[in-house]
Amino acid sequence: MRIILLGAPGAGKGTQAQVMMDKFGIPQISTGDMLRAAIKAGTPLGLEAKKVMDAGQLVSDDIIIGLVKERVAQPDCEQGFLLDGFPRTIPQADAMKDAGVVIDYVVEIDVPDEEIVKRMGGRRVHPGSGRTYHIIYNPPQVEGKDDVTGDNLVIREDDHEDTVRKRLGIYHDQTKPLVGYYGAEAEAGNTKYLKFDGTQTVEAVSSELLSALS
Ligand code: AP5
């Protein structure tokens, strides 16, 4: 099962990825989490990525393509994987196609921009695992603490409203064209395209998603 999760920043890709990983036993490959880990480790890539990410812009295609190629070649990806946040541009999608990676499902989670701006102020994340919560819509069992480790949850630096709006602009310019790209791939029989209304509750989206994929 090789799946791409497509959707605007804050549409709920990471949230649904957690549910799908548990259900299908495949790893989540989140390019955002990989970049945040590089920042935390203080690697040269992390130092370069931090400025770009904090400004709400995209890291260069070359860097991201290299990271993902290396990751999908790992043994835990043999039975499939869940791509969360990749591809994000047409050149990234082309690079994956040129490398012969076949995608079984492209899953789009659709949420209007204003709803996303409202959501992001309440997001809390566990930096170690990438687990995501929301103070109202998807709260942790204990306020401010990760359900699994009990570690403190944090607010992401790029979740301030002005940066969220910039990220949404970039999504419409550079990532939204992938909807047409994968729509055409589905018509050609190269993949299956599924679209979900991401304004429903987390549980309702998960349930529709899992029944469509099972
Ligand atoms: P990345 O980490 O990928 O961020 P993103 O795509 O902007 O996605 P998010 O993690 O913000 O949102 P999400 O859809 O996962 O939503 P979530 O489930 O958390 O990328 C960060 C940066 O890294 C980029 O800006 C870029 O600089 C760089 N980067 C990464 N990949 C790259 C690439 N391929 N190329 C170039 N640069 C790249 O949900 C959001 C909130 O809403 C949570 O609080 C959640 O609890 C809540 N929520 C979820 N579902 C619902 C629901 N149904 N109802 C109510 N609340 C909900």
PDB file of C-alpha atoms and ligand atoms in Angstrom:
ATOM      1  CA  MET A   1       0.000   0.000   0.000  1.00  0.00           C
ATOM      2  CA  ARG A   2       1.686   3.186  -1.181  1.00  0.00           C
ATOM      3  CA  ILE A   3      -0.325   6.265  -0.357  1.00  0.00           C
ATOM      4  CA  ILE A   4       0.104  10.001  -0.877  1.00  0.00           C
ATOM      5  CA  LEU A   5      -1.732  12.348   1.483  1.00  0.00           C
ATOM      6  CA  LEU A   6      -2.515  15.605  -0.272  1.00  0.00           C
ATOM      7  CA  GLY A   7      -3.991  18.719   1.287  1.00  0.00           C
ATOM      8  CA  ALA A   8      -3.305  22.222   2.514  1.00  0.00           C
ATOM      9  CA  PRO A   9      -1.194  22.848   5.615  1.00  0.00           C
ATOM     10  CA  GLY A  10      -3.419  21.959   8.555  1.00  0.00           C
ATOM     11  CA  ALA A  11      -5.926  19.942   6.523  1.00  0.00           C
ATOM     12  CA  GLY A  12      -5.347  16.978   8.861  1.00  0.00           C
ATOM     13  CA  LYS A  13      -2.782  14.917   6.913  1.00  0.00           C
ATOM     14  CA  GLY A  14      -0.611  14.164   9.956  1.00  0.00           C
ATOM     15  CA  THR A  15      -3.660  13.391  12.104  1.00  0.00           C
ATOM     16  CA  GLN A  16      -5.053  10.877   9.611  1.00  0.00           C
ATOM     17  CA  ALA A  17      -1.571   9.457   8.927  1.00  0.00           C
ATOM     18  CA  GLN A  18      -1.415   8.302  12.563  1.00  0.00           C
ATOM     19  CA  VAL A  19      -4.693   6.436  12.179  1.00  0.00           C
ATOM     20  CA  MET A  20      -3.670   4.843   8.877  1.00  0.00           C
ATOM     21  CA  MET A  21      -0.251   3.773  10.168  1.00  0.00           C
ATOM     22  CA  ASP A  22      -1.899   1.935  13.034  1.00  0.00           C
ATOM     23  CA  LYS A  23      -4.451   0.319  10.742  1.00  0.00           C
ATOM     24  CA  PHE A  24      -2.225  -0.706   7.842  1.00  0.00           C
ATOM     25  CA  GLY A  25       1.141  -1.155   9.597  1.00  0.00           C
ATOM     26  CA  ILE A  26       3.019   1.045   7.145  1.00  0.00           C
ATOM     27  CA  PRO A  27       5.373   3.906   8.060  1.00  0.00           C
ATOM     28  CA  GLN A  28       4.449   7.563   7.768  1.00  0.00           C
ATOM     29  CA  ILE A  29       7.039   9.518   5.804  1.00  0.00           C
ATOM     30  CA  SER A  30       6.545  13.140   6.771  1.00  0.00           C
ATOM     31  CA  THR A  31       9.034  15.431   5.046  1.00  0.00           C
ATOM     32  CA  GLY A  32       8.102  18.163   7.539  1.00  0.00           C
ATOM     33  CA  ASP A  33       8.985  15.876  10.488  1.00  0.00           C
ATOM     34  CA  MET A  34      12.250  14.839   8.761  1.00  0.00           C
ATOM     35  CA  LEU A  35      13.228  18.483   8.317  1.00  0.00           C
ATOM     36  CA  ARG A  36      12.275  19.352  11.912  1.00  0.00           C
ATOM     37  CA  ALA A  37      14.454  16.425  13.121  1.00  0.00           C
ATOM     38  CA  ALA A  38      17.382  17.815  11.079  1.00  0.00           C
ATOM     39  CA  ILE A  39      16.833  21.246  12.649  1.00  0.00           C
ATOM     40  CA  LYS A  40      16.800  19.724  16.142  1.00  0.00           C
ATOM     41  CA  ALA A  41      20.012  17.788  15.396  1.00  0.00           C
ATOM     42  CA  GLY A  42      21.651  20.993  14.099  1.00  0.00           C
ATOM     43  CA  THR A  43      22.800  19.394  10.823  1.00  0.00           C
ATOM     44  CA  PRO A  44      23.800  21.640   7.866  1.00  0.00           C
ATOM     45  CA  LEU A  45      20.523  20.658   6.182  1.00  0.00           C
ATOM     46  CA  GLY A  46      18.614  21.615   9.334  1.00  0.00           C
ATOM     47  CA  LEU A  47      20.292  25.012   9.547  1.00  0.00           C
ATOM     48  CA  GLU A  48      19.433  25.716   5.908  1.00  0.00           C
ATOM     49  CA  ALA A  49      15.865  24.423   6.222  1.00  0.00           C
ATOM     50  CA  LYS A  50      15.012  26.359   9.402  1.00  0.00           C
ATOM     51  CA  LYS A  51      15.070  29.801   7.792  1.00  0.00           C
ATOM     52  CA  VAL A  52      12.948  28.628   4.871  1.00  0.00           C
ATOM     53  CA  MET A  53      10.402  26.793   7.037  1.00  0.00           C
ATOM     54  CA  ASP A  54      10.018  29.575   9.589  1.00  0.00           C
ATOM     55  CA  ALA A  55       9.218  31.913   6.684  1.00  0.00           C
ATOM     56  CA  GLY A  56       6.539  29.472   5.483  1.00  0.00           C
ATOM     57  CA  GLN A  57       8.345  28.768   2.210  1.00  0.00           C
ATOM     58  CA  LEU A  58       9.293  25.481   0.542  1.00  0.00           C
ATOM     59  CA  VAL A  59      12.672  23.793   0.888  1.00  0.00           C
ATOM     60  CA  SER A  60      14.350  23.173  -2.493  1.00  0.00           C
ATOM     61  CA  ASP A  61      13.118  20.254  -4.597  1.00  0.00           C
ATOM     62  CA  ASP A  62      16.621  18.727  -4.858  1.00  0.00           C
ATOM     63  CA  ILE A  63      17.054  18.449  -1.101  1.00  0.00           C
ATOM     64  CA  ILE A  64      13.590  17.014  -0.524  1.00  0.00           C
ATOM     65  CA  ILE A  65      13.777  14.536  -3.407  1.00  0.00           C
ATOM     66  CA  GLY A  66      17.127  13.253  -2.073  1.00  0.00           C
ATOM     67  CA  LEU A  67      15.683  12.815   1.430  1.00  0.00           C
ATOM     68  CA  VAL A  68      12.615  10.906   0.253  1.00  0.00           C
ATOM     69  CA  LYS A  69      14.537   8.647  -2.149  1.00  0.00           C
ATOM     70  CA  GLU A  70      16.811   7.607   0.693  1.00  0.00           C
ATOM     71  CA  ARG A  71      13.880   7.050   3.069  1.00  0.00           C
ATOM     72  CA  VAL A  72      11.701   4.904   0.766  1.00  0.00           C
ATOM     73  CA  ALA A  73      14.687   2.616   0.104  1.00  0.00           C
ATOM     74  CA  GLN A  74      14.709   1.565   3.800  1.00  0.00           C
ATOM     75  CA  PRO A  75      13.529  -1.992   4.607  1.00  0.00           C
ATOM     76  CA  ASP A  76      10.451  -0.834   6.593  1.00  0.00           C
ATOM     77  CA  CYS A  77       9.025   0.633   3.372  1.00  0.00           C
ATOM     78  CA  GLU A  78       8.973  -2.688   1.505  1.00  0.00           C
ATOM     79  CA  GLN A  79       5.263  -3.306   2.253  1.00  0.00           C
ATOM     80  CA  GLY A  80       4.326   0.292   1.518  1.00  0.00           C
ATOM     81  CA  PHE A  81       4.376   3.772   3.016  1.00  0.00           C
ATOM     82  CA  LEU A  82       2.349   6.847   3.613  1.00  0.00           C
ATOM     83  CA  LEU A  83       3.772  10.047   2.122  1.00  0.00           C
ATOM     84  CA  ASP A  84       2.710  13.064   4.192  1.00  0.00           C
ATOM     85  CA  GLY A  85       3.824  16.412   2.768  1.00  0.00           C
ATOM     86  CA  PHE A  86       5.490  14.968  -0.328  1.00  0.00           C
ATOM     87  CA  PRO A  87       5.226  15.578  -3.240  1.00  0.00           C
ATOM     88  CA  ARG A  88       4.483  19.260  -2.878  1.00  0.00           C
ATOM     89  CA  THR A  89       5.462  20.473  -6.338  1.00  0.00           C
ATOM     90  CA  ILE A  90       5.150  19.077  -9.866  1.00  0.00           C
ATOM     91  CA  PRO A  91       8.962  18.487 -10.115  1.00  0.00           C
ATOM     92  CA  GLN A  92       8.784  16.408  -6.893  1.00  0.00           C
ATOM     93  CA  ALA A  93       5.932  14.315  -8.346  1.00  0.00           C
ATOM     94  CA  ASP A  94       7.820  13.900 -11.634  1.00  0.00           C
ATOM     95  CA  ALA A  95      10.975  12.790  -9.794  1.00  0.00           C
ATOM     96  CA  MET A  96       9.024  10.057  -8.004  1.00  0.00           C
ATOM     97  CA  LYS A  97       7.389   8.912 -11.225  1.00  0.00           C
ATOM     98  CA  ASP A  98      10.740   8.902 -13.052  1.00  0.00           C
ATOM     99  CA  ALA A  99      12.187   6.764 -10.244  1.00  0.00           C
ATOM    100  CA  GLY A 100       9.474   4.167 -11.012  1.00  0.00           C
ATOM    101  CA  VAL A 101       7.604   4.537  -7.680  1.00  0.00           C
ATOM    102  CA  VAL A 102       4.012   3.375  -8.213  1.00  0.00           C
ATOM    103  CA  ILE A 103       1.381   5.034  -5.987  1.00  0.00           C
ATOM    104  CA  ASP A 104      -1.740   2.995  -5.174  1.00  0.00           C
ATOM    105  CA  TYR A 105      -3.841   5.796  -3.691  1.00  0.00           C
ATOM    106  CA  VAL A 106      -3.734   9.570  -3.667  1.00  0.00           C
ATOM    107  CA  VAL A 107      -5.872  10.788  -0.765  1.00  0.00           C
ATOM    108  CA  GLU A 108      -6.928  14.437  -0.828  1.00  0.00           C
ATOM    109  CA  ILE A 109      -8.244  16.036   2.379  1.00  0.00           C
ATOM    110  CA  ASP A 110     -10.113  19.192   1.477  1.00  0.00           C
ATOM    111  CA  VAL A 111     -10.502  22.077   3.964  1.00  0.00           C
ATOM    112  CA  PRO A 112     -11.194  25.759   3.131  1.00  0.00           C
ATOM    113  CA  ASP A 113      -8.449  28.271   4.020  1.00  0.00           C
ATOM    114  CA  GLU A 114     -10.382  30.171   6.714  1.00  0.00           C
ATOM    115  CA  GLU A 115     -11.115  26.942   8.608  1.00  0.00           C
ATOM    116  CA  ILE A 116      -7.393  26.134   8.491  1.00  0.00           C
ATOM    117  CA  VAL A 117      -6.389  29.516   9.910  1.00  0.00           C
ATOM    118  CA  LYS A 118      -8.839  28.924  12.788  1.00  0.00           C
ATOM    119  CA  ARG A 119      -7.473  25.422  13.451  1.00  0.00           C
ATOM    120  CA  MET A 120      -3.761  26.177  13.492  1.00  0.00           C
ATOM    121  CA  GLY A 121      -3.860  28.386  16.586  1.00  0.00           C
ATOM    122  CA  GLY A 122      -4.992  25.347  18.591  1.00  0.00           C
ATOM    123  CA  ARG A 123      -2.510  22.816  17.259  1.00  0.00           C
ATOM    124  CA  ARG A 124      -0.040  21.208  19.678  1.00  0.00           C
ATOM    125  CA  VAL A 125       2.642  18.731  18.592  1.00  0.00           C
ATOM    126  CA  HIS A 126       4.939  16.163  20.153  1.00  0.00           C
ATOM    127  CA  PRO A 127       8.299  16.998  18.541  1.00  0.00           C
ATOM    128  CA  GLY A 128       9.814  13.547  19.124  1.00  0.00           C
ATOM    129  CA  SER A 129       7.175  11.595  17.186  1.00  0.00           C
ATOM    130  CA  GLY A 130       5.258  14.176  15.155  1.00  0.00           C
ATOM    131  CA  ARG A 131       1.997  13.223  16.934  1.00  0.00           C
ATOM    132  CA  THR A 132      -0.476  16.048  16.547  1.00  0.00           C
ATOM    133  CA  TYR A 133      -3.286  17.279  18.799  1.00  0.00           C
ATOM    134  CA  HIS A 134      -5.747  20.158  18.939  1.00  0.00           C
ATOM    135  CA  ILE A 135      -6.717  21.839  22.194  1.00  0.00           C
ATOM    136  CA  ILE A 136     -10.436  21.594  21.295  1.00  0.00           C
ATOM    137  CA  TYR A 137     -10.965  19.170  18.380  1.00  0.00           C
ATOM    138  CA  ASN A 138      -8.432  16.456  19.259  1.00  0.00           C
ATOM    139  CA  PRO A 139      -7.173  17.067  22.806  1.00  0.00           C
ATOM    140  CA  PRO A 140      -4.527  14.937  24.545  1.00  0.00           C
ATOM    141  CA  GLN A 141      -5.615  12.849  27.555  1.00  0.00           C
ATOM    142  CA  VAL A 142      -3.652  15.173  29.875  1.00  0.00           C
ATOM    143  CA  GLU A 143      -3.504  18.853  28.927  1.00  0.00           C
ATOM    144  CA  GLY A 144      -0.152  19.787  27.356  1.00  0.00           C
ATOM    145  CA  LYS A 145       1.237  16.212  27.461  1.00  0.00           C
ATOM    146  CA  ASP A 146       1.786  13.584  24.755  1.00  0.00           C
ATOM    147  CA  ASP A 147      -0.520  10.550  25.220  1.00  0.00           C
ATOM    148  CA  VAL A 148       2.226   7.972  24.647  1.00  0.00           C
ATOM    149  CA  THR A 149       5.345   9.435  26.287  1.00  0.00           C
ATOM    150  CA  GLY A 150       3.947  12.085  28.646  1.00  0.00           C
ATOM    151  CA  ASP A 151       6.429  14.600  27.153  1.00  0.00           C
ATOM    152  CA  ASN A 152       5.455  18.254  26.904  1.00  0.00           C
ATOM    153  CA  LEU A 153       3.638  19.324  23.733  1.00  0.00           C
ATOM    154  CA  VAL A 154       4.794  22.435  21.846  1.00  0.00           C
ATOM    155  CA  ILE A 155       3.431  25.030  19.408  1.00  0.00           C
ATOM    156  CA  ARG A 156       5.121  24.909  15.995  1.00  0.00           C
ATOM    157  CA  GLU A 157       6.999  28.070  15.006  1.00  0.00           C
ATOM    158  CA  ASP A 158       5.265  28.200  11.627  1.00  0.00           C
ATOM    159  CA  ASP A 159       1.761  28.100  13.147  1.00  0.00           C
ATOM    160  CA  HIS A 160       1.479  31.870  13.680  1.00  0.00           C
ATOM    161  CA  GLU A 161      -1.353  33.306  11.607  1.00  0.00           C
ATOM    162  CA  ASP A 162       0.748  35.377   9.175  1.00  0.00           C
ATOM    163  CA  THR A 163       3.004  32.381   8.412  1.00  0.00           C
ATOM    164  CA  VAL A 164      -0.008  30.088   8.032  1.00  0.00           C
ATOM    165  CA  ARG A 165      -1.468  32.499   5.457  1.00  0.00           C
ATOM    166  CA  LYS A 166       1.855  32.507   3.554  1.00  0.00           C
ATOM    167  CA  ARG A 167       1.929  28.702   3.590  1.00  0.00           C
ATOM    168  CA  LEU A 168      -1.629  28.629   2.242  1.00  0.00           C
ATOM    169  CA  GLY A 169      -0.615  30.962  -0.605  1.00  0.00           C
ATOM    170  CA  ILE A 170       2.276  28.670  -1.504  1.00  0.00           C
ATOM    171  CA  TYR A 171      -0.021  25.654  -1.280  1.00  0.00           C
ATOM    172  CA  HIS A 172      -2.400  27.178  -3.856  1.00  0.00           C
ATOM    173  CA  ASP A 173       0.438  28.204  -6.200  1.00  0.00           C
ATOM    174  CA  GLN A 174       2.697  25.188  -6.037  1.00  0.00           C
ATOM    175  CA  THR A 175       0.929  22.181  -4.475  1.00  0.00           C
ATOM    176  CA  LYS A 176      -2.717  22.480  -5.584  1.00  0.00           C
ATOM    177  CA  PRO A 177      -1.689  21.797  -9.233  1.00  0.00           C
ATOM    178  CA  LEU A 178      -0.968  18.233  -8.032  1.00  0.00           C
ATOM    179  CA  VAL A 179      -4.737  17.702  -7.766  1.00  0.00           C
ATOM    180  CA  GLY A 180      -4.939  17.960 -11.568  1.00  0.00           C
ATOM    181  CA  TYR A 181      -1.696  15.995 -11.991  1.00  0.00           C
ATOM    182  CA  TYR A 182      -2.924  12.995  -9.976  1.00  0.00           C
ATOM    183  CA  GLY A 183      -6.453  13.321 -11.361  1.00  0.00           C
ATOM    184  CA  ALA A 184      -4.917  12.732 -14.807  1.00  0.00           C
ATOM    185  CA  GLU A 185      -2.819   9.834 -13.437  1.00  0.00           C
ATOM    186  CA  ALA A 186      -6.009   8.260 -12.058  1.00  0.00           C
ATOM    187  CA  GLU A 187      -7.802   8.672 -15.387  1.00  0.00           C
ATOM    188  CA  ALA A 188      -4.880   6.936 -17.081  1.00  0.00           C
ATOM    189  CA  GLY A 189      -5.287   4.035 -14.610  1.00  0.00           C
ATOM    190  CA  ASN A 190      -1.926   4.662 -12.907  1.00  0.00           C
ATOM    191  CA  THR A 191      -3.371   5.322  -9.436  1.00  0.00           C
ATOM    192  CA  LYS A 192      -6.669   5.775  -7.579  1.00  0.00           C
ATOM    193  CA  TYR A 193      -7.737   9.245  -6.429  1.00  0.00           C
ATOM    194  CA  LEU A 194      -9.919   9.670  -3.327  1.00  0.00           C
ATOM    195  CA  LYS A 195     -11.168  12.998  -1.974  1.00  0.00           C
ATOM    196  CA  PHE A 196     -12.535  13.576   1.542  1.00  0.00           C
ATOM    197  CA  ASP A 197     -14.287  16.480   3.213  1.00  0.00           C
ATOM    198  CA  GLY A 198     -11.792  17.422   5.940  1.00  0.00           C
ATOM    199  CA  THR A 199     -14.200  19.778   7.722  1.00  0.00           C
ATOM    200  CA  GLN A 200     -15.897  16.815   9.400  1.00  0.00           C
ATOM    201  CA  THR A 201     -14.738  15.590  12.815  1.00  0.00           C
ATOM    202  CA  VAL A 202     -11.401  13.768  13.008  1.00  0.00           C
ATOM    203  CA  GLU A 203     -13.279  10.507  13.678  1.00  0.00           C
ATOM    204  CA  ALA A 204     -15.658  10.974  10.725  1.00  0.00           C
ATOM    205  CA  VAL A 205     -12.768  11.627   8.310  1.00  0.00           C
ATOM    206  CA  SER A 206     -10.883   8.558   9.649  1.00  0.00           C
ATOM    207  CA  SER A 207     -13.893   6.338   9.315  1.00  0.00           C
ATOM    208  CA  GLU A 208     -14.601   7.385   5.688  1.00  0.00           C
ATOM    209  CA  LEU A 209     -10.942   7.067   4.825  1.00  0.00           C
ATOM    210  CA  LEU A 210     -10.458   3.629   6.348  1.00  0.00           C
ATOM    211  CA  SER A 211     -13.586   2.214   4.765  1.00  0.00           C
ATOM    212  CA  ALA A 212     -12.558   3.554   1.333  1.00  0.00           C
ATOM    213  CA  LEU A 213      -9.099   1.997   1.648  1.00  0.00           C
ATOM    214  CA  SER A 214     -10.044  -1.322   3.260  1.00  0.00           C
TER     215      SER A 214
HETATM  216  P1  AP5 B   1       4.745  20.008   7.035  1.00  0.00           P
HETATM  217  O1  AP5 B   1       5.177  19.625   8.375  1.00  0.00           O
HETATM  218  O2  AP5 B   1       4.506  18.969   6.001  1.00  0.00           O
HETATM  219  O3  AP5 B   1       3.468  20.931   7.210  1.00  0.00           O
HETATM  220  P2  AP5 B   1       2.142  21.046   6.320  1.00  0.00           P
HETATM  221  O4  AP5 B   1       1.948  20.339   5.076  1.00  0.00           O
HETATM  222  O5  AP5 B   1       2.057  22.499   6.197  1.00  0.00           O
HETATM  223  O6  AP5 B   1       1.144  20.276   7.121  1.00  0.00           O
HETATM  224  P3  AP5 B   1       0.862  20.426   8.562  1.00  0.00           P
HETATM  225  O7  AP5 B   1       1.721  19.490   9.357  1.00  0.00           O
HETATM  226  O8  AP5 B   1       0.913  21.889   8.958  1.00  0.00           O
HETATM  227  O9  AP5 B   1      -0.665  20.016   8.621  1.00  0.00           O
HETATM  228  P4  AP5 B   1      -1.413  18.632   8.501  1.00  0.00           P
HETATM  229  O10 AP5 B   1      -2.221  18.577   7.262  1.00  0.00           O
HETATM  230  O11 AP5 B   1      -0.516  17.476   8.794  1.00  0.00           O
HETATM  231  O12 AP5 B   1      -2.462  18.861   9.681  1.00  0.00           O
HETATM  232  P5  AP5 B   1      -2.558  18.233  11.141  1.00  0.00           P
HETATM  233  O13 AP5 B   1      -2.953  16.797  11.050  1.00  0.00           O
HETATM  234  O14 AP5 B   1      -1.372  18.588  11.963  1.00  0.00           O
HETATM  235  O15 AP5 B   1       5.776  21.050   6.393  1.00  0.00           O
HETATM  236  C1  AP5 B   1       6.334  22.113   7.127  1.00  0.00           C
HETATM  237  C2  AP5 B   1       7.341  22.869   6.269  1.00  0.00           C
HETATM  238  O16 AP5 B   1       8.413  21.979   5.856  1.00  0.00           O
HETATM  239  C3  AP5 B   1       6.790  23.428   4.950  1.00  0.00           C
HETATM  240  O17 AP5 B   1       6.183  24.680   5.121  1.00  0.00           O
HETATM  241  C4  AP5 B   1       8.080  23.499   4.101  1.00  0.00           C
HETATM  242  O18 AP5 B   1       8.871  24.610   4.443  1.00  0.00           O
HETATM  243  C5  AP5 B   1       8.841  22.244   4.520  1.00  0.00           C
HETATM  244  N1  AP5 B   1       8.514  21.080   3.674  1.00  0.00           N
HETATM  245  C6  AP5 B   1       7.896  19.915   4.079  1.00  0.00           C
HETATM  246  N2  AP5 B   1       7.744  19.079   3.042  1.00  0.00           N
HETATM  247  C7  AP5 B   1       8.255  19.709   1.958  1.00  0.00           C
HETATM  248  C8  AP5 B   1       8.355  19.354   0.580  1.00  0.00           C
HETATM  249  N3  AP5 B   1       7.894  18.176   0.110  1.00  0.00           N
HETATM  250  N4  AP5 B   1       8.923  20.253  -0.275  1.00  0.00           N
HETATM  251  C9  AP5 B   1       9.410  21.432   0.178  1.00  0.00           C
HETATM  252  N5  AP5 B   1       9.335  21.834   1.466  1.00  0.00           N
HETATM  253  C10 AP5 B   1       8.766  20.980   2.351  1.00  0.00           C
HETATM  254  O19 AP5 B   1      -3.851  19.048  11.659  1.00  0.00           O
HETATM  255  C11 AP5 B   1      -3.780  20.432  11.922  1.00  0.00           C
HETATM  256  C12 AP5 B   1      -4.559  20.761  13.218  1.00  0.00           C
HETATM  257  O20 AP5 B   1      -5.944  20.535  13.003  1.00  0.00           O
HETATM  258  C13 AP5 B   1      -4.167  19.851  14.402  1.00  0.00           C
HETATM  259  O21 AP5 B   1      -4.222  20.599  15.578  1.00  0.00           O
HETATM  260  C14 AP5 B   1      -5.229  18.746  14.398  1.00  0.00           C
HETATM  261  O22 AP5 B   1      -5.442  18.198  15.681  1.00  0.00           O
HETATM  262  C15 AP5 B   1      -6.446  19.503  13.879  1.00  0.00           C
HETATM  263  N6  AP5 B   1      -7.347  18.685  13.082  1.00  0.00           N
HETATM  264  C16 AP5 B   1      -7.008  17.701  12.206  1.00  0.00           C
HETATM  265  N7  AP5 B   1      -8.104  17.176  11.621  1.00  0.00           N
HETATM  266  C17 AP5 B   1      -9.163  17.895  12.119  1.00  0.00           C
HETATM  267  C18 AP5 B   1     -10.578  17.851  11.898  1.00  0.00           C
HETATM  268  N8  AP5 B   1     -11.138  16.972  11.043  1.00  0.00           N
HETATM  269  N9  AP5 B   1     -11.363  18.729  12.580  1.00  0.00           N
HETATM  270  C19 AP5 B   1     -10.819  19.623  13.453  1.00  0.00           C
HETATM  271  N10 AP5 B   1      -9.480  19.710  13.708  1.00  0.00           N
HETATM  272  C20 AP5 B   1      -8.678  18.849  13.047  1.00  0.00           C
END
